[in-house]
Amino acid sequence: MMTIDPGGRSDQERPVTYIRFDGWLARVENAFNMFAAFSILALMLLAVAQVVGRVFNTPVPGFIDITEQAMAIFAFAGVAYCQRVGGHIRMEIVLGNLSGRTLYICELIGVILIAFTVALLIWGSSYHFERAWNIGDSTMDIRLPTWPSKLVIPVALSLLFLRLLMQIYGYARLIADPRRTPIGVPVIEGVEEHAKHEIEEAFGEDTKEGGSK
């Protein structure tokens, strides 16, 4: 289970520029994630309209086309946010037994490999966006242009790439000195800590020791 350590409060060496950029990037990621959430809500409402419309023989025109194009939004817009909070599914059988510099080295290697893969995906998805733009590609039913949905993918992946670069730096500073407080990187935590953070997020405020707020 993962969370973001708010970190840096007990560090005497605080990378101020890194922390500020991390905060700015987090706000952009939150906006993209909210955009993805609203796209899911909009599709749910559209599906309700489609079902009701079919009852009265007035289905939503191009329902399938709209759904296909919107899938790129909710599938990719929140991917950087998910990486930031450590929400992706991952195996922790080995990592859960590591600590200190060894753990951070393994995490760094994994993030570098992911960043390399994402860079290739950005190049490939940008090519498909450019191709759709140049040939005027559209859907088969109501002729929706496909370039907007294909543009979402390289943009969202570029945001993810920035987050991965931030985490590469975050793990590198921890490898240099494992005693530093993790900043901008997901950390493995126990069940009790994870539950505590979920409670704090639910109430929107920090829970102090002893259960008082």
mmCIF file of C-alpha atoms in Angstrom:
data_model
loop_
_atom_site.group_PDB
_atom_site.id
_atom_site.type_symbol
_atom_site.label_atom_id
_atom_site.label_comp_id
_atom_site.label_asym_id
_atom_site.label_seq_id
_atom_site.Cartn_x
_atom_site.Cartn_y
_atom_site.Cartn_z
ATOM 1 C CA MET A 1 0.000 0.000 0.000
ATOM 2 C CA MET A 2 1.338 3.380 -0.942
ATOM 3 C CA THR A 3 0.989 7.022 -0.102
ATOM 4 C CA ILE A 4 2.874 10.250 -0.615
ATOM 5 C CA ASP A 5 4.976 11.396 2.268
ATOM 6 C CA PRO A 6 4.303 15.113 2.775
ATOM 7 C CA GLY A 7 7.907 15.125 3.826
ATOM 8 C CA GLY A 8 10.662 17.600 4.201
ATOM 9 C CA ARG A 9 9.437 18.974 7.525
ATOM 10 C CA SER A 10 12.279 17.401 9.527
ATOM 11 C CA ASP A 11 14.935 17.699 6.822
ATOM 12 C CA GLN A 12 17.546 20.364 7.302
ATOM 13 C CA GLU A 13 18.444 20.137 3.616
ATOM 14 C CA ARG A 14 15.193 20.872 1.863
ATOM 15 C CA PRO A 15 15.367 21.071 -1.937
ATOM 16 C CA VAL A 16 13.125 24.132 -2.158
ATOM 17 C CA THR A 17 12.972 24.304 -5.963
ATOM 18 C CA TYR A 18 12.161 20.592 -6.147
ATOM 19 C CA ILE A 19 9.406 20.915 -3.539
ATOM 20 C CA ARG A 20 7.862 23.908 -5.307
ATOM 21 C CA PHE A 21 7.874 22.198 -8.695
ATOM 22 C CA ASP A 22 6.447 19.068 -7.088
ATOM 23 C CA GLY A 23 3.579 21.161 -5.697
ATOM 24 C CA TRP A 24 2.943 22.825 -9.055
ATOM 25 C CA LEU A 25 3.007 19.497 -10.871
ATOM 26 C CA ALA A 26 0.662 17.997 -8.280
ATOM 27 C CA ARG A 27 -1.904 20.728 -8.959
ATOM 28 C CA VAL A 28 -1.777 19.990 -12.698
ATOM 29 C CA GLU A 29 -2.121 16.263 -11.987
ATOM 30 C CA ASN A 30 -5.102 16.920 -9.733
ATOM 31 C CA ALA A 31 -6.761 18.942 -12.497
ATOM 32 C CA PHE A 32 -6.191 16.162 -15.049
ATOM 33 C CA ASN A 33 -7.506 13.582 -12.594
ATOM 34 C CA MET A 34 -10.616 15.675 -11.968
ATOM 35 C CA PHE A 35 -11.090 15.980 -15.726
ATOM 36 C CA ALA A 36 -10.946 12.178 -15.988
ATOM 37 C CA ALA A 37 -13.468 11.815 -13.157
ATOM 38 C CA PHE A 38 -15.909 14.229 -14.786
ATOM 39 C CA SER A 39 -15.558 12.393 -18.102
ATOM 40 C CA ILE A 40 -16.631 9.172 -16.373
ATOM 41 C CA LEU A 41 -19.598 10.958 -14.792
ATOM 42 C CA ALA A 42 -20.579 12.458 -18.154
ATOM 43 C CA LEU A 43 -20.435 9.035 -19.810
ATOM 44 C CA MET A 44 -22.594 7.553 -17.039
ATOM 45 C CA LEU A 45 -25.223 10.246 -17.589
ATOM 46 C CA LEU A 46 -24.976 9.744 -21.341
ATOM 47 C CA ALA A 47 -25.508 6.002 -20.874
ATOM 48 C CA VAL A 48 -28.630 6.710 -18.806
ATOM 49 C CA ALA A 49 -29.892 8.998 -21.572
ATOM 50 C CA GLN A 50 -29.146 6.270 -24.104
ATOM 51 C CA VAL A 51 -31.125 3.659 -22.166
ATOM 52 C CA VAL A 52 -34.081 5.984 -21.603
ATOM 53 C CA GLY A 53 -33.930 7.157 -25.208
ATOM 54 C CA ARG A 54 -34.087 3.604 -26.545
ATOM 55 C CA VAL A 55 -37.260 3.026 -24.529
ATOM 56 C CA PHE A 56 -38.862 5.925 -26.418
ATOM 57 C CA ASN A 57 -37.131 5.011 -29.687
ATOM 58 C CA THR A 58 -34.893 8.095 -29.566
ATOM 59 C CA PRO A 59 -31.365 6.843 -28.800
ATOM 60 C CA VAL A 60 -28.453 9.236 -28.426
ATOM 61 C CA PRO A 61 -26.861 9.788 -31.877
ATOM 62 C CA GLY A 62 -23.298 8.519 -32.041
ATOM 63 C CA PHE A 63 -23.324 7.036 -28.547
ATOM 64 C CA ILE A 64 -20.675 4.451 -29.449
ATOM 65 C CA ASP A 65 -18.482 7.057 -31.168
ATOM 66 C CA ILE A 66 -18.627 9.388 -28.169
ATOM 67 C CA THR A 67 -17.842 6.563 -25.758
ATOM 68 C CA GLU A 68 -14.864 5.385 -27.804
ATOM 69 C CA GLN A 69 -13.361 8.877 -27.951
ATOM 70 C CA ALA A 70 -13.965 9.579 -24.262
ATOM 71 C CA MET A 71 -12.169 6.394 -23.223
ATOM 72 C CA ALA A 72 -8.825 8.067 -23.884
ATOM 73 C CA ILE A 73 -9.675 10.759 -21.335
ATOM 74 C CA PHE A 74 -10.520 8.611 -18.331
ATOM 75 C CA ALA A 75 -7.924 5.965 -19.216
ATOM 76 C CA PHE A 76 -4.944 8.335 -19.465
ATOM 77 C CA ALA A 77 -5.749 11.707 -17.871
ATOM 78 C CA GLY A 78 -5.343 10.381 -14.333
ATOM 79 C CA VAL A 79 -2.256 8.228 -14.912
ATOM 80 C CA ALA A 80 0.240 10.802 -13.567
ATOM 81 C CA TYR A 81 -1.850 11.364 -10.445
ATOM 82 C CA CYS A 82 -1.981 7.616 -9.894
ATOM 83 C CA GLN A 83 1.807 7.400 -10.205
ATOM 84 C CA ARG A 84 2.234 10.225 -7.715
ATOM 85 C CA VAL A 85 0.156 8.559 -5.003
ATOM 86 C CA GLY A 86 1.514 5.083 -5.766
ATOM 87 C CA GLY A 87 -1.882 3.794 -6.831
ATOM 88 C CA HIS A 88 -0.710 1.522 -9.632
ATOM 89 C CA ILE A 89 -0.848 -2.214 -9.033
ATOM 90 C CA ARG A 90 2.621 -3.510 -8.258
ATOM 91 C CA MET A 91 4.301 -6.475 -6.603
ATOM 92 C CA GLU A 92 5.779 -5.687 -3.198
ATOM 93 C CA ILE A 93 6.760 -9.222 -2.147
ATOM 94 C CA VAL A 94 10.432 -8.337 -2.618
ATOM 95 C CA LEU A 95 10.336 -4.562 -2.106
ATOM 96 C CA GLY A 96 8.335 -4.936 1.093
ATOM 97 C CA ASN A 97 11.291 -6.762 2.646
ATOM 98 C CA LEU A 98 13.858 -4.155 1.594
ATOM 99 C CA SER A 99 14.758 -0.937 3.319
ATOM 100 C CA GLY A 100 17.199 1.922 3.190
ATOM 101 C CA ARG A 101 19.517 2.438 0.226
ATOM 102 C CA THR A 102 18.802 -1.015 -1.248
ATOM 103 C CA LEU A 103 15.079 -0.241 -1.477
ATOM 104 C CA TYR A 104 15.675 3.161 -3.056
ATOM 105 C CA ILE A 105 18.088 1.718 -5.635
ATOM 106 C CA CYS A 106 15.489 -0.875 -6.703
ATOM 107 C CA GLU A 107 12.789 1.798 -6.855
ATOM 108 C CA LEU A 108 15.051 4.050 -8.927
ATOM 109 C CA ILE A 109 15.798 1.295 -11.432
ATOM 110 C CA GLY A 110 12.080 0.574 -11.802
ATOM 111 C CA VAL A 111 11.193 4.245 -12.328
ATOM 112 C CA ILE A 112 13.957 4.673 -14.923
ATOM 113 C CA LEU A 113 12.657 1.682 -16.874
ATOM 114 C CA ILE A 114 9.119 3.063 -16.716
ATOM 115 C CA ALA A 115 10.306 6.489 -17.862
ATOM 116 C CA PHE A 116 12.088 4.937 -20.861
ATOM 117 C CA THR A 117 8.918 3.020 -21.806
ATOM 118 C CA VAL A 118 6.743 6.115 -21.393
ATOM 119 C CA ALA A 119 9.104 8.124 -23.599
ATOM 120 C CA LEU A 120 8.625 5.571 -26.388
ATOM 121 C CA LEU A 121 4.845 5.699 -25.890
ATOM 122 C CA ILE A 122 4.900 9.494 -26.127
ATOM 123 C CA TRP A 123 6.754 9.271 -29.441
ATOM 124 C CA GLY A 124 4.347 6.649 -30.822
ATOM 125 C CA SER A 125 1.152 8.354 -29.648
ATOM 126 C CA SER A 126 2.370 11.728 -30.996
ATOM 127 C CA TYR A 127 2.859 10.118 -34.393
ATOM 128 C CA HIS A 128 -0.706 8.781 -34.396
ATOM 129 C CA PHE A 129 -2.068 12.173 -33.322
ATOM 130 C CA GLU A 130 -0.185 13.910 -36.129
ATOM 131 C CA ARG A 131 -1.415 11.336 -38.627
ATOM 132 C CA ALA A 132 -5.054 11.746 -37.516
ATOM 133 C CA TRP A 133 -4.688 15.533 -37.742
ATOM 134 C CA ASN A 134 -3.184 15.480 -41.229
ATOM 135 C CA ILE A 135 -5.637 13.042 -42.834
ATOM 136 C CA GLY A 136 -8.702 14.369 -40.990
ATOM 137 C CA ASP A 137 -9.523 11.002 -39.425
ATOM 138 C CA SER A 138 -13.037 10.688 -37.980
ATOM 139 C CA THR A 139 -15.393 8.137 -36.479
ATOM 140 C CA MET A 140 -17.651 6.035 -38.681
ATOM 141 C CA ASP A 141 -21.077 7.032 -37.343
ATOM 142 C CA ILE A 142 -21.352 10.764 -36.654
ATOM 143 C CA ARG A 143 -17.938 11.667 -38.071
ATOM 144 C CA LEU A 144 -16.325 12.930 -34.870
ATOM 145 C CA PRO A 145 -12.700 13.964 -35.456
ATOM 146 C CA THR A 146 -10.377 11.541 -33.667
ATOM 147 C CA TRP A 147 -7.414 13.886 -33.182
ATOM 148 C CA PRO A 148 -8.644 15.380 -29.854
ATOM 149 C CA SER A 149 -8.726 11.977 -28.148
ATOM 150 C CA LYS A 150 -5.382 11.042 -29.722
ATOM 151 C CA LEU A 151 -3.901 14.320 -28.466
ATOM 152 C CA VAL A 152 -4.940 13.517 -24.890
ATOM 153 C CA ILE A 153 -2.650 10.469 -24.814
ATOM 154 C CA PRO A 154 0.752 12.121 -25.510
ATOM 155 C CA VAL A 155 -0.171 15.082 -23.299
ATOM 156 C CA ALA A 156 -1.141 12.845 -20.369
ATOM 157 C CA LEU A 157 1.921 10.653 -20.889
ATOM 158 C CA SER A 158 4.147 13.747 -20.970
ATOM 159 C CA LEU A 159 2.718 14.735 -17.587
ATOM 160 C CA LEU A 160 3.481 11.227 -16.347
ATOM 161 C CA PHE A 161 7.026 11.533 -17.728
ATOM 162 C CA LEU A 162 7.559 14.724 -15.716
ATOM 163 C CA ARG A 163 6.327 12.943 -12.591
ATOM 164 C CA LEU A 164 8.743 10.070 -13.260
ATOM 165 C CA LEU A 165 11.637 12.521 -13.648
ATOM 166 C CA MET A 166 10.660 14.036 -10.303
ATOM 167 C CA GLN A 167 10.678 10.613 -8.707
ATOM 168 C CA ILE A 168 14.054 9.768 -10.247
ATOM 169 C CA TYR A 169 15.488 12.817 -8.508
ATOM 170 C CA GLY A 170 13.609 11.974 -5.317
ATOM 171 C CA TYR A 171 15.026 8.467 -5.158
ATOM 172 C CA ALA A 172 18.516 9.680 -6.141
ATOM 173 C CA ARG A 173 18.646 12.049 -3.157
ATOM 174 C CA LEU A 174 17.527 9.209 -0.885
ATOM 175 C CA ILE A 175 20.234 6.928 -2.270
ATOM 176 C CA ALA A 176 22.798 9.630 -1.534
ATOM 177 C CA ASP A 177 21.518 9.874 2.051
ATOM 178 C CA PRO A 178 18.869 7.327 3.145
ATOM 179 C CA ARG A 179 18.299 9.328 6.350
ATOM 180 C CA ARG A 180 16.577 12.076 4.417
ATOM 181 C CA THR A 181 12.812 12.370 4.496
ATOM 182 C CA PRO A 182 11.187 11.061 1.275
ATOM 183 C CA ILE A 183 9.780 13.960 -0.733
ATOM 184 C CA GLY A 184 7.675 13.537 -3.858
ATOM 185 C CA VAL A 185 8.006 9.747 -3.972
ATOM 186 C CA PRO A 186 5.547 7.014 -2.899
ATOM 187 C CA VAL A 187 6.607 5.118 0.210
ATOM 188 C CA ILE A 188 5.599 1.667 1.392
ATOM 189 C CA GLU A 189 3.618 1.800 4.625
ATOM 190 C CA GLY A 190 1.865 -0.618 6.901
ATOM 191 C CA VAL A 191 -1.860 -1.273 7.213
ATOM 192 C CA GLU A 192 -2.273 0.982 10.260
ATOM 193 C CA GLU A 193 -0.459 3.913 8.659
ATOM 194 C CA HIS A 194 -2.432 3.502 5.448
ATOM 195 C CA ALA A 195 -5.734 3.469 7.354
ATOM 196 C CA LYS A 196 -4.679 6.560 9.309
ATOM 197 C CA HIS A 197 -3.894 8.484 6.132
ATOM 198 C CA GLU A 198 -7.222 7.460 4.583
ATOM 199 C CA ILE A 199 -9.026 8.822 7.656
ATOM 200 C CA GLU A 200 -7.069 12.072 7.442
ATOM 201 C CA GLU A 201 -7.926 12.430 3.753
ATOM 202 C CA ALA A 202 -11.603 11.681 4.411
ATOM 203 C CA PHE A 203 -11.880 14.389 7.076
ATOM 204 C CA GLY A 204 -9.614 16.773 5.206
ATOM 205 C CA GLU A 205 -7.386 17.464 8.174
ATOM 206 C CA ASP A 206 -4.507 15.905 10.084
ATOM 207 C CA THR A 207 -5.339 13.573 12.950
ATOM 208 C CA LYS A 208 -3.243 14.248 15.995
ATOM 209 C CA GLU A 209 -1.972 11.670 18.419
ATOM 210 C CA GLY A 210 -4.625 10.276 20.729
ATOM 211 C CA GLY A 211 -7.369 10.660 18.141
ATOM 212 C CA SER A 212 -7.996 14.406 18.709
ATOM 213 C CA LYS A 213 -8.148 16.831 15.811
#
